[in-house]
mmCIF file of C-alpha atoms in Angstrom:
data_model
loop_
_atom_site.group_PDB
_atom_site.id
_atom_site.type_symbol
_atom_site.label_atom_id
_atom_site.label_comp_id
_atom_site.label_asym_id
_atom_site.label_seq_id
_atom_site.Cartn_x
_atom_site.Cartn_y
_atom_site.Cartn_z
ATOM 1 C CA UNK A 1 -14.226 23.193 8.132
ATOM 2 C CA UNK A 2 -10.260 21.632 9.187
ATOM 3 C CA UNK A 3 -9.843 24.992 10.573
ATOM 4 C CA UNK A 4 -12.582 25.493 12.113
ATOM 5 C CA UNK A 5 -12.303 21.612 13.950
ATOM 6 C CA UNK A 6 -8.762 23.343 15.413
ATOM 7 C CA UNK A 7 -10.554 26.192 17.012
ATOM 8 C CA UNK A 8 -10.248 28.615 14.103
ATOM 9 C CA UNK A 9 -13.288 31.435 13.036
ATOM 10 C CA UNK A 10 -13.304 30.931 9.867
ATOM 11 C CA UNK A 11 -14.333 33.517 6.765
ATOM 12 C CA UNK A 12 -15.648 31.408 3.937
ATOM 13 C CA UNK A 13 -14.925 33.698 0.137
ATOM 14 C CA UNK A 14 -16.256 32.326 -2.737
ATOM 15 C CA UNK A 15 -18.679 33.441 -6.074
ATOM 16 C CA UNK A 16 -21.463 30.656 -5.154
ATOM 17 C CA UNK A 17 -23.224 32.287 -2.024
ATOM 18 C CA UNK A 18 -25.711 28.810 -1.588
ATOM 19 C CA UNK A 19 -22.809 26.835 -1.008
ATOM 20 C CA UNK A 20 -21.408 29.201 1.310
ATOM 21 C CA UNK A 21 -24.194 28.346 3.304
ATOM 22 C CA UNK A 22 -24.778 25.652 3.476
ATOM 23 C CA UNK A 23 -20.726 25.558 4.856
ATOM 24 C CA UNK A 24 -21.205 27.663 7.196
ATOM 25 C CA UNK A 25 -24.138 26.430 8.826
ATOM 26 C CA UNK A 26 -22.080 22.656 8.624
ATOM 27 C CA UNK A 27 -20.036 24.303 10.226
ATOM 28 C CA UNK A 28 -21.646 25.847 13.071
ATOM 29 C CA UNK A 29 -23.182 22.402 13.356
ATOM 30 C CA UNK A 30 -20.180 20.816 14.238
ATOM 31 C CA UNK A 31 -19.251 23.541 16.941
ATOM 32 C CA UNK A 32 -17.164 25.997 15.061
ATOM 33 C CA UNK A 33 -17.527 29.625 14.124
ATOM 34 C CA UNK A 34 -18.504 30.524 10.135
ATOM 35 C CA UNK A 35 -18.920 34.226 8.061
ATOM 36 C CA UNK A 36 -19.890 33.502 4.392
ATOM 37 C CA UNK A 37 -18.440 35.922 2.329
ATOM 38 C CA UNK A 38 -19.835 35.990 -0.880
ATOM 39 C CA UNK A 39 -17.606 37.403 -3.999
ATOM 40 C CA UNK A 40 -15.245 37.285 -7.010
ATOM 41 C CA UNK A 41 -11.340 36.395 -6.136
ATOM 42 C CA UNK A 42 -10.647 38.058 -9.576
ATOM 43 C CA UNK A 43 -11.987 41.454 -8.251
ATOM 44 C CA UNK A 44 -9.004 43.251 -5.859
ATOM 45 C CA UNK A 45 -12.373 45.054 -4.841
ATOM 46 C CA UNK A 46 -14.509 42.245 -3.917
ATOM 47 C CA UNK A 47 -11.275 40.543 -1.790
ATOM 48 C CA UNK A 48 -11.155 43.589 0.070
ATOM 49 C CA UNK A 49 -14.381 43.680 1.680
ATOM 50 C CA UNK A 50 -14.705 40.710 3.006
ATOM 51 C CA UNK A 51 -11.205 41.023 4.742
ATOM 52 C CA UNK A 52 -12.596 44.307 5.685
ATOM 53 C CA UNK A 53 -16.426 42.388 6.738
ATOM 54 C CA UNK A 54 -14.106 39.566 8.607
ATOM 55 C CA UNK A 55 -11.945 41.399 10.629
ATOM 56 C CA UNK A 56 -14.913 43.389 11.527
ATOM 57 C CA UNK A 57 -17.050 40.565 13.163
ATOM 58 C CA UNK A 58 -14.528 38.212 13.302
ATOM 59 C CA UNK A 59 -11.332 39.535 14.577
ATOM 60 C CA UNK A 60 -8.119 39.914 12.911
ATOM 61 C CA UNK A 61 -6.484 37.624 9.613
ATOM 62 C CA UNK A 62 -3.986 34.968 11.028
ATOM 63 C CA UNK A 63 -3.843 32.353 8.374
ATOM 64 C CA UNK A 64 -4.822 32.755 4.795
ATOM 65 C CA UNK A 65 -5.815 30.304 2.693
ATOM 66 C CA UNK A 66 -5.450 31.319 -0.835
ATOM 67 C CA UNK A 67 -7.549 28.272 -2.440
ATOM 68 C CA UNK A 68 -9.383 29.494 -5.077
ATOM 69 C CA UNK A 69 -8.871 27.614 -8.939
ATOM 70 C CA UNK A 70 -9.942 27.578 -11.873
ATOM 71 C CA UNK A 71 -9.209 25.606 -15.387
ATOM 72 C CA UNK A 72 -9.417 25.569 -19.016
ATOM 73 C CA UNK A 73 -12.135 23.131 -19.763
ATOM 74 C CA UNK A 74 -12.699 22.734 -23.515
ATOM 75 C CA UNK A 75 -11.686 27.287 -23.681
ATOM 76 C CA UNK A 76 -8.922 28.029 -26.787
ATOM 77 C CA UNK A 77 -5.564 28.363 -24.921
ATOM 78 C CA UNK A 78 -4.543 30.580 -27.792
ATOM 79 C CA UNK A 79 -7.165 32.463 -26.809
ATOM 80 C CA UNK A 80 -5.740 35.949 -24.811
ATOM 81 C CA UNK A 81 -8.927 36.864 -22.947
ATOM 82 C CA UNK A 82 -9.359 32.768 -21.989
ATOM 83 C CA UNK A 83 -5.264 32.801 -20.448
ATOM 84 C CA UNK A 84 -6.180 35.976 -18.580
ATOM 85 C CA UNK A 85 -9.445 34.641 -16.804
ATOM 86 C CA UNK A 86 -7.295 31.677 -15.311
ATOM 87 C CA UNK A 87 -4.461 34.060 -14.366
ATOM 88 C CA UNK A 88 -6.974 36.576 -12.532
ATOM 89 C CA UNK A 89 -8.376 33.774 -10.463
ATOM 90 C CA UNK A 90 -5.107 31.148 -9.959
ATOM 91 C CA UNK A 91 -3.000 34.330 -9.648
ATOM 92 C CA UNK A 92 -4.202 37.349 -8.928
ATOM 93 C CA UNK A 93 -7.123 36.206 -6.612
ATOM 94 C CA UNK A 94 -4.506 35.104 -4.520
ATOM 95 C CA UNK A 95 -2.360 38.555 -4.576
ATOM 96 C CA UNK A 96 -5.256 40.152 -3.957
ATOM 97 C CA UNK A 97 -5.995 38.414 -0.312
ATOM 98 C CA UNK A 98 -2.446 38.653 0.393
ATOM 99 C CA UNK A 99 -2.365 42.700 0.077
ATOM 100 C CA UNK A 100 -5.791 42.468 2.163
ATOM 101 C CA UNK A 101 -4.160 41.305 5.136
ATOM 102 C CA UNK A 102 0.061 41.787 4.478
ATOM 103 C CA UNK A 103 -0.429 44.894 6.678
ATOM 104 C CA UNK A 104 -2.782 44.245 9.537
ATOM 105 C CA UNK A 105 -0.054 41.285 10.482
ATOM 106 C CA UNK A 106 2.883 43.588 9.589
ATOM 107 C CA UNK A 107 1.818 45.223 12.499
ATOM 108 C CA UNK A 108 1.227 42.443 14.618
ATOM 109 C CA UNK A 109 3.854 40.622 13.319
ATOM 110 C CA UNK A 110 2.866 37.762 12.925
ATOM 111 C CA UNK A 111 0.988 35.649 10.271
ATOM 112 C CA UNK A 112 0.450 32.560 8.314
ATOM 113 C CA UNK A 113 -0.308 32.394 4.640
ATOM 114 C CA UNK A 114 -1.126 29.493 2.646
ATOM 115 C CA UNK A 115 -1.409 29.266 -1.425
ATOM 116 C CA UNK A 116 -2.338 26.447 -3.008
ATOM 117 C CA UNK A 117 -0.206 25.680 -6.326
ATOM 118 C CA UNK A 118 -0.607 22.862 -8.150
ATOM 119 C CA UNK A 119 1.819 19.533 -9.202
ATOM 120 C CA UNK A 120 1.493 20.285 -12.465
ATOM 121 C CA UNK A 121 3.445 23.763 -11.563
ATOM 122 C CA UNK A 122 6.766 20.934 -10.680
ATOM 123 C CA UNK A 123 6.063 18.596 -13.523
ATOM 124 C CA UNK A 124 4.220 20.876 -16.440
ATOM 125 C CA UNK A 125 4.099 17.677 -18.560
ATOM 126 C CA UNK A 126 1.542 16.146 -17.068
ATOM 127 C CA UNK A 127 -0.793 20.120 -17.336
ATOM 128 C CA UNK A 128 -4.153 18.894 -19.442
ATOM 129 C CA UNK A 129 -3.630 22.923 -19.572
ATOM 130 C CA UNK A 130 -0.737 24.986 -20.626
ATOM 131 C CA UNK A 131 -2.240 27.960 -18.990
ATOM 132 C CA UNK A 132 -3.476 26.044 -15.835
ATOM 133 C CA UNK A 133 -0.106 24.958 -15.124
ATOM 134 C CA UNK A 134 1.673 28.344 -15.861
ATOM 135 C CA UNK A 135 -0.676 30.396 -13.553
ATOM 136 C CA UNK A 136 0.340 27.950 -10.608
ATOM 137 C CA UNK A 137 4.098 28.297 -11.356
ATOM 138 C CA UNK A 138 3.819 31.919 -11.177
ATOM 139 C CA UNK A 139 2.331 31.236 -8.425
ATOM 140 C CA UNK A 140 4.058 29.293 -6.582
ATOM 141 C CA UNK A 141 7.423 31.222 -7.517
ATOM 142 C CA UNK A 142 5.867 34.679 -6.864
ATOM 143 C CA UNK A 143 4.734 33.712 -2.900
ATOM 144 C CA UNK A 144 8.111 31.637 -2.522
ATOM 145 C CA UNK A 145 10.202 34.291 -3.197
ATOM 146 C CA UNK A 146 7.555 36.413 -1.387
ATOM 147 C CA UNK A 147 8.022 34.367 1.739
ATOM 148 C CA UNK A 148 12.034 34.476 2.262
ATOM 149 C CA UNK A 149 11.978 38.085 2.626
ATOM 150 C CA UNK A 150 8.857 37.853 5.475
ATOM 151 C CA UNK A 151 10.177 35.746 7.709
ATOM 152 C CA UNK A 152 12.229 37.976 8.899
ATOM 153 C CA UNK A 153 9.227 39.818 9.931
ATOM 154 C CA UNK A 154 7.613 36.699 11.473
ATOM 155 C CA UNK A 155 4.783 35.413 8.951
ATOM 156 C CA UNK A 156 5.115 32.660 7.543
ATOM 157 C CA UNK A 157 4.504 31.354 3.759
ATOM 158 C CA UNK A 158 3.690 27.791 2.379
ATOM 159 C CA UNK A 159 3.337 27.293 -1.174
ATOM 160 C CA UNK A 160 0.914 24.069 -1.395
ATOM 161 C CA UNK A 161 1.973 21.545 -4.099
ATOM 162 C CA UNK A 162 -0.921 19.296 -4.554
ATOM 163 C CA UNK A 163 -1.142 16.228 -6.787
ATOM 164 C CA UNK A 164 -4.632 14.680 -7.767
ATOM 165 C CA UNK A 165 -6.937 15.429 -4.971
ATOM 166 C CA UNK A 166 -10.358 14.248 -5.275
ATOM 167 C CA UNK A 167 -13.147 17.549 -5.246
ATOM 168 C CA UNK A 168 -15.543 19.012 -7.658
ATOM 169 C CA UNK A 169 -13.340 20.529 -9.802
ATOM 170 C CA UNK A 170 -11.211 16.980 -10.655
ATOM 171 C CA UNK A 171 -14.173 15.217 -11.185
ATOM 172 C CA UNK A 172 -13.667 15.011 -14.773
ATOM 173 C CA UNK A 173 -10.705 14.020 -14.582
ATOM 174 C CA UNK A 174 -10.842 10.018 -15.664
ATOM 175 C CA UNK A 175 -6.270 9.210 -14.851
ATOM 176 C CA UNK A 176 -5.783 10.910 -10.771
ATOM 177 C CA UNK A 177 -3.006 8.571 -9.389
ATOM 178 C CA UNK A 178 -1.902 8.900 -5.433
ATOM 179 C CA UNK A 179 -5.544 10.717 -5.202
ATOM 180 C CA UNK A 180 -6.165 12.163 -2.079
ATOM 181 C CA UNK A 181 -10.171 12.793 -0.696
ATOM 182 C CA UNK A 182 -10.010 15.805 0.223
ATOM 183 C CA UNK A 183 -10.937 15.562 4.007
ATOM 184 C CA UNK A 184 -7.154 14.186 4.338
ATOM 185 C CA UNK A 185 -5.674 16.671 1.818
ATOM 186 C CA UNK A 186 -7.074 19.293 4.494
ATOM 187 C CA UNK A 187 -5.310 17.380 7.376
ATOM 188 C CA UNK A 188 -2.290 17.333 5.491
ATOM 189 C CA UNK A 189 -1.625 20.954 4.675
ATOM 190 C CA UNK A 190 -2.893 22.523 8.079
ATOM 191 C CA UNK A 191 0.102 20.624 9.672
ATOM 192 C CA UNK A 192 1.898 21.794 7.000
ATOM 193 C CA UNK A 193 0.767 25.153 7.601
ATOM 194 C CA UNK A 194 1.365 24.945 11.607
ATOM 195 C CA UNK A 195 4.979 24.263 10.740
ATOM 196 C CA UNK A 196 5.579 27.147 8.858
ATOM 197 C CA UNK A 197 6.866 25.022 6.216
ATOM 198 C CA UNK A 198 7.833 26.826 2.620
ATOM 199 C CA UNK A 199 6.845 24.727 0.589
ATOM 200 C CA UNK A 200 4.963 21.464 1.014
#
């Protein structure tokens, strides 16, 4: 909604089609342009198909925000499949999206990529889940490194390390110091993307 309010055409990608449709409708009612793109970020083919459709219907991708996140809620963190499921969303989902937009951004010599890591990547002792914190730390390390290489091509990569934000994902947390409302966090993130910050 924040990007749409600034005049961007937005593609909305997530698994729950009903939620996507409701959000797209809200954006349109506010005067924006939105295309719901249902799919699973952990599936490379879904991500690439969504980007291809968005480009056909909305034009080239100028800004990618990779914001998907999955926590560990009561699962056994020594179970390899459970850990792999977290990494497939938190790390590889962002890599798939990045891969899907990079070639065209390189061709145009311009683009903005923002990936949402977590404050727990910087302060892992605060994390309730080792799998979550380490996946977000890997995300930041990968994209900060790639970002240094891409700046000379006109592509700016911003890694966001938010603290607590009040969302559905954090609704069960009892202790959330300095928590931000989602709209406020979105405005701060949008500014960091516009400024081309390496990390925020």
